[in-house]
Tab-separated table of C-alpha atoms and ligand atoms in Angstrom:
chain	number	residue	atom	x	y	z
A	404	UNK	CA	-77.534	46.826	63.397
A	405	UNK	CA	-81.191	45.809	64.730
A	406	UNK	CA	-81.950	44.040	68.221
A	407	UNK	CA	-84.426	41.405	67.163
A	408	UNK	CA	-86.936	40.624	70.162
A	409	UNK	CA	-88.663	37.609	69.883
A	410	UNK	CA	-91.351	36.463	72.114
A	411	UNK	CA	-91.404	32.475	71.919
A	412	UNK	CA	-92.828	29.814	73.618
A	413	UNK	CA	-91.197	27.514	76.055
A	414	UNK	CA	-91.287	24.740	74.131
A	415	UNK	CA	-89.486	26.422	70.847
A	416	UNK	CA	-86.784	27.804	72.867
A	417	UNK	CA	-84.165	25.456	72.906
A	418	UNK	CA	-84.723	24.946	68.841
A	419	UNK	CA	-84.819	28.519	68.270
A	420	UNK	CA	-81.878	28.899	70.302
A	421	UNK	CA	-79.795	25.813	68.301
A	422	UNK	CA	-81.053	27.159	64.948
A	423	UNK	CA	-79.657	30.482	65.486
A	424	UNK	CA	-76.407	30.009	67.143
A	425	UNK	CA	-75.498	27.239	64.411
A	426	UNK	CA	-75.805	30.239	61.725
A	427	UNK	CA	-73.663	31.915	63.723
A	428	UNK	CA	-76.447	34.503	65.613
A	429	UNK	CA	-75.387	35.700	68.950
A	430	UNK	CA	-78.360	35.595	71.197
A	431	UNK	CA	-79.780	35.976	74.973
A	432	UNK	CA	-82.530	34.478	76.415
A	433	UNK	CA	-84.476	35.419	79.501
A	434	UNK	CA	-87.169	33.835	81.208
A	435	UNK	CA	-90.460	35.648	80.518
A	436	UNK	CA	-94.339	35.381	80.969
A	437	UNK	CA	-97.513	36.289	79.264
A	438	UNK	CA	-99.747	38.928	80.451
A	439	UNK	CA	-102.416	36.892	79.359
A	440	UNK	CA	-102.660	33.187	80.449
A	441	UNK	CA	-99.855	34.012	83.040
A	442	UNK	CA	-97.396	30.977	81.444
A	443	UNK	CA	-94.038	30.918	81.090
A	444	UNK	CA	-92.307	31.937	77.591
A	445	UNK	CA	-89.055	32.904	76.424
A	446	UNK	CA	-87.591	36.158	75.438
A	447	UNK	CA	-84.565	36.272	73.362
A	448	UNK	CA	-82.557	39.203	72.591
A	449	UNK	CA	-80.287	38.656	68.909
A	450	UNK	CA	-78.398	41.607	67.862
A	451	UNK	CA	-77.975	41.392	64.311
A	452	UNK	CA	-76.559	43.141	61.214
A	453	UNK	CA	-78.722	44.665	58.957
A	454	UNK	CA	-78.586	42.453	56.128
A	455	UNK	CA	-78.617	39.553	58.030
A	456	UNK	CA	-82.028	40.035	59.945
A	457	UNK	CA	-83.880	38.713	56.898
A	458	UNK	CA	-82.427	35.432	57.369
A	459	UNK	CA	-82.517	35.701	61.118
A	460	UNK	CA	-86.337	36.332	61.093
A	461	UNK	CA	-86.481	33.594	58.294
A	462	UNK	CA	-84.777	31.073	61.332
A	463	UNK	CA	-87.213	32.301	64.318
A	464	UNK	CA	-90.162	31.596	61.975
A	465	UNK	CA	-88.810	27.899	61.086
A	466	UNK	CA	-88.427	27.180	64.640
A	467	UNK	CA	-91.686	28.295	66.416
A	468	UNK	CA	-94.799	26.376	66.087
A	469	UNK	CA	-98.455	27.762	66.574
A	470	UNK	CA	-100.209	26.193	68.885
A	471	UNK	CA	-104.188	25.982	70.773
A	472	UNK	CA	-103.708	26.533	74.330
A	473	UNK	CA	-106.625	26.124	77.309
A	474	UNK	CA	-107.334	28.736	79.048
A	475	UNK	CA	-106.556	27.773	83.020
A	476	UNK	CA	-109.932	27.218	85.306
A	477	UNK	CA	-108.269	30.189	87.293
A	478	UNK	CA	-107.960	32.712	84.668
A	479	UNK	CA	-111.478	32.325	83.243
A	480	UNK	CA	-112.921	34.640	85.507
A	481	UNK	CA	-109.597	37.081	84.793
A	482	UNK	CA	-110.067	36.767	81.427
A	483	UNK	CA	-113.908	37.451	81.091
A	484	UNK	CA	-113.571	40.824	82.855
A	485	UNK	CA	-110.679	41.776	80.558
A	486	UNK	CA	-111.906	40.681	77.220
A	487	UNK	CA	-115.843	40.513	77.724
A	488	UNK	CA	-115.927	37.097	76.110
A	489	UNK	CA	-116.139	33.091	76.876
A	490	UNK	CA	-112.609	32.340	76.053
A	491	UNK	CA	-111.720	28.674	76.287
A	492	UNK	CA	-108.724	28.863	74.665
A	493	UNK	CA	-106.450	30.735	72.372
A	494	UNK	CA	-103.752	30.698	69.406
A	495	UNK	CA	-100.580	30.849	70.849
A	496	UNK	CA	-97.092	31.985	68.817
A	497	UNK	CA	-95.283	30.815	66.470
A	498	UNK	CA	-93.282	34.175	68.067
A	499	UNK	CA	-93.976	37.557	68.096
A	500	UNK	CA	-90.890	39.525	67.050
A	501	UNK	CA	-89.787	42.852	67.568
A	502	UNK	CA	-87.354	44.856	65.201
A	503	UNK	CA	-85.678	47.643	67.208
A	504	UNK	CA	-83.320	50.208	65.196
A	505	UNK	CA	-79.230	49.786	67.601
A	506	UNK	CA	-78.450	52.975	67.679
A	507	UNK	CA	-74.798	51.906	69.712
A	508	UNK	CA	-73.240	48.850	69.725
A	509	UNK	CA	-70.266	48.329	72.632
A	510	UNK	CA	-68.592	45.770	74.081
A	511	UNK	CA	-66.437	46.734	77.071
A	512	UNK	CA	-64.031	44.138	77.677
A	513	UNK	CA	-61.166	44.148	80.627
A	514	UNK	CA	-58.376	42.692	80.943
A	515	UNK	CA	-58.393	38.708	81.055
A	516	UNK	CA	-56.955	37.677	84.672
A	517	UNK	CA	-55.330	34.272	84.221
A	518	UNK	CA	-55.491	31.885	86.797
A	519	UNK	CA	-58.405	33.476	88.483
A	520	UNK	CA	-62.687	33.039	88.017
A	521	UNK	CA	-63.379	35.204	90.589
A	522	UNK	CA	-63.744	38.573	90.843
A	523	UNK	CA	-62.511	38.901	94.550
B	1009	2BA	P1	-99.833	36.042	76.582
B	1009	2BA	O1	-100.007	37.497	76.963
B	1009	2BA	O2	-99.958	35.030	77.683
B	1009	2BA	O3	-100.904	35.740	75.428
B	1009	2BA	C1	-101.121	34.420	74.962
B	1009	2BA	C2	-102.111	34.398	73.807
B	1009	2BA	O4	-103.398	34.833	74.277
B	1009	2BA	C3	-101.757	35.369	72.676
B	1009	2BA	O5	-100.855	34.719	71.779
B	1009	2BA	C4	-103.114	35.657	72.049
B	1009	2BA	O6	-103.513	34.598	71.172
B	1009	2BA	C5	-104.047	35.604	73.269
B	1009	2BA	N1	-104.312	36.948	73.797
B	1009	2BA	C6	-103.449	37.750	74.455
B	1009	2BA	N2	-104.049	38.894	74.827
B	1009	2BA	C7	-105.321	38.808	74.398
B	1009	2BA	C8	-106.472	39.664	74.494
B	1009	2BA	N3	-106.391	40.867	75.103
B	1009	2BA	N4	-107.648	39.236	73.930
B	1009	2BA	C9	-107.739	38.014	73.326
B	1009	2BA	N5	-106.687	37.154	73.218
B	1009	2BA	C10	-105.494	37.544	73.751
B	1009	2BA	P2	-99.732	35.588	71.011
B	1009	2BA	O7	-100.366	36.812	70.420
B	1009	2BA	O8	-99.019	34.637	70.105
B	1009	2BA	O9	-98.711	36.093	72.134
B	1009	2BA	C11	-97.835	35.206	72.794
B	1009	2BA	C12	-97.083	35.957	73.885
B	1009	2BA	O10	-96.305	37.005	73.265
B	1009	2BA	C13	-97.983	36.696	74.873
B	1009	2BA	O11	-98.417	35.809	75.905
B	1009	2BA	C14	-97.062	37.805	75.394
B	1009	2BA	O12	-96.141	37.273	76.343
B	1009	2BA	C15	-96.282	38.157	74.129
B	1009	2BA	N6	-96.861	39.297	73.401
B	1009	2BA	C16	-97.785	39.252	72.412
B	1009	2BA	N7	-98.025	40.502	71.952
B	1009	2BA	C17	-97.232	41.358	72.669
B	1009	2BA	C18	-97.036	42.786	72.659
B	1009	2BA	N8	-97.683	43.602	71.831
B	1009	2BA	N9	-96.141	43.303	73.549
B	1009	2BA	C19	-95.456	42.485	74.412
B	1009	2BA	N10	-95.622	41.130	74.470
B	1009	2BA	C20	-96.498	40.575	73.606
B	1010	2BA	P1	-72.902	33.677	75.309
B	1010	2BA	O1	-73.757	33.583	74.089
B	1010	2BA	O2	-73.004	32.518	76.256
B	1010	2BA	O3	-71.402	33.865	74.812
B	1010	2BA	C1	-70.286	33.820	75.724
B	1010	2BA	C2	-69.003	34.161	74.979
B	1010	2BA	O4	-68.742	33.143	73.993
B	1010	2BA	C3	-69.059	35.477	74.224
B	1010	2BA	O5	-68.749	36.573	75.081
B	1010	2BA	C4	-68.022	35.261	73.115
B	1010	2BA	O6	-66.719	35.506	73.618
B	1010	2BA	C5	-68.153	33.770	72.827
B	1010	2BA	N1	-69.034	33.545	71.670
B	1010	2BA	C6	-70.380	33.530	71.645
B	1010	2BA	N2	-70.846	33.288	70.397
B	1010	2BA	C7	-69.754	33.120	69.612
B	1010	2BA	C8	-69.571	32.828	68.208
B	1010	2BA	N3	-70.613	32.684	67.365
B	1010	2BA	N4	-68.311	32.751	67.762
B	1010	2BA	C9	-67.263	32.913	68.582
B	1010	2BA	N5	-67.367	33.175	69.912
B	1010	2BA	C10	-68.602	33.294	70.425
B	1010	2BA	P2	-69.378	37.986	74.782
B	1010	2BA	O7	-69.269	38.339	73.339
B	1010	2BA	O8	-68.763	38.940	75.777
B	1010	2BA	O9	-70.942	37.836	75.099
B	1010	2BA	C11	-71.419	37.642	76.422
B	1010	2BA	C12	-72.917	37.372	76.387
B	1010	2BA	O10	-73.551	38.558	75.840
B	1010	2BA	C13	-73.324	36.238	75.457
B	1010	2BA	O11	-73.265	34.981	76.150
B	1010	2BA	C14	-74.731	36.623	75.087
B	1010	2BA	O12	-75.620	36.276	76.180
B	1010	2BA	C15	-74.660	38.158	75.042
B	1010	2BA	N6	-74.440	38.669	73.666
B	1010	2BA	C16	-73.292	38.993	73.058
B	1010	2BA	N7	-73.492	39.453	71.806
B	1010	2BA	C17	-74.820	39.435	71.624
B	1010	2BA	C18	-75.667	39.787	70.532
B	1010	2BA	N8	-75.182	40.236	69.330
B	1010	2BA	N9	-77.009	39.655	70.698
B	1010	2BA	C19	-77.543	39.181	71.850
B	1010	2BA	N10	-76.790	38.841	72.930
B	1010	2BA	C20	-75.442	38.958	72.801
């Protein structure tokens, strides 16, 4: 098994997330941001079976798009003393994926209560 970690953006989430859990993927998703123009993207955690992460990677690069983003007024200044350079704006995604080796795979499961949601 691998855990694929793919760094998406916002607006391919909900895409990425339909395309994969129609092929039968099992995924989580977690808010995230960039360290770099500070905006809001989505990490998603899929752990997959070996000779399915072809096909899995295959899906994550169908549903993210590249994309030219603007640099906000209020990074410039951030941005200059970290890279040196003018940068107006920048090539954002498709994703950037991670392919980590599982090396244990558990789930714990108790006992189903019926009748009851809550824990107390
Ligand atoms: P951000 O860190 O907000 O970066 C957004 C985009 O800004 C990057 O797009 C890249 O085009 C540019 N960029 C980032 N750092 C730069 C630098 N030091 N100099 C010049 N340009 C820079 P992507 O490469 O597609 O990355 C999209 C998002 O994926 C990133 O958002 C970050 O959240 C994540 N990411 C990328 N590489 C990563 C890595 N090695 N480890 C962890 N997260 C990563
Ligand atoms: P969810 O994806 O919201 O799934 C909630 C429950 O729905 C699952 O519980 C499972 O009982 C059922 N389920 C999900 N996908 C299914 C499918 N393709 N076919 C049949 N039943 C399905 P758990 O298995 O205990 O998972 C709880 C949460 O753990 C999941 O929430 C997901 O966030 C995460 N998760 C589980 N397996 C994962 C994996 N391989 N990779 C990434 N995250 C995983």
């Amino acid at each position: 098994m691998k855990l694929i970690v793919a760094i998406v953006q916002a607006y391919d989430t909900d895409r990425l997330l339909r395309t994969v859990t129609s092929a039968g993927f099992r995924v989580t998703r977690i808010q995230s941001t960039g360290g770099f123009l500070r905006a809001g993207n989505s990490t998603v955690f899929m752990g997959v079976e070996d000779e399915r992460v072809r096909e899995c990677m295959d899906l994550i690069h169908t549903s993210s798009r590249s994309r030219v983003e603007s640099v906000p007024d209020e990074l410039e200044e951030h941005i200059y003393e970290l890279t040196g350079g003018d940068i107006a704006s920048v090539a954002v995604g498709g994703a950037v994926v991670f392919v980590l080796p599982v090396s244990r795979f558990e789930r714990i499961s108790a006992p189903v209560q019926a009748g009851s949601n809550s824990l107390a």
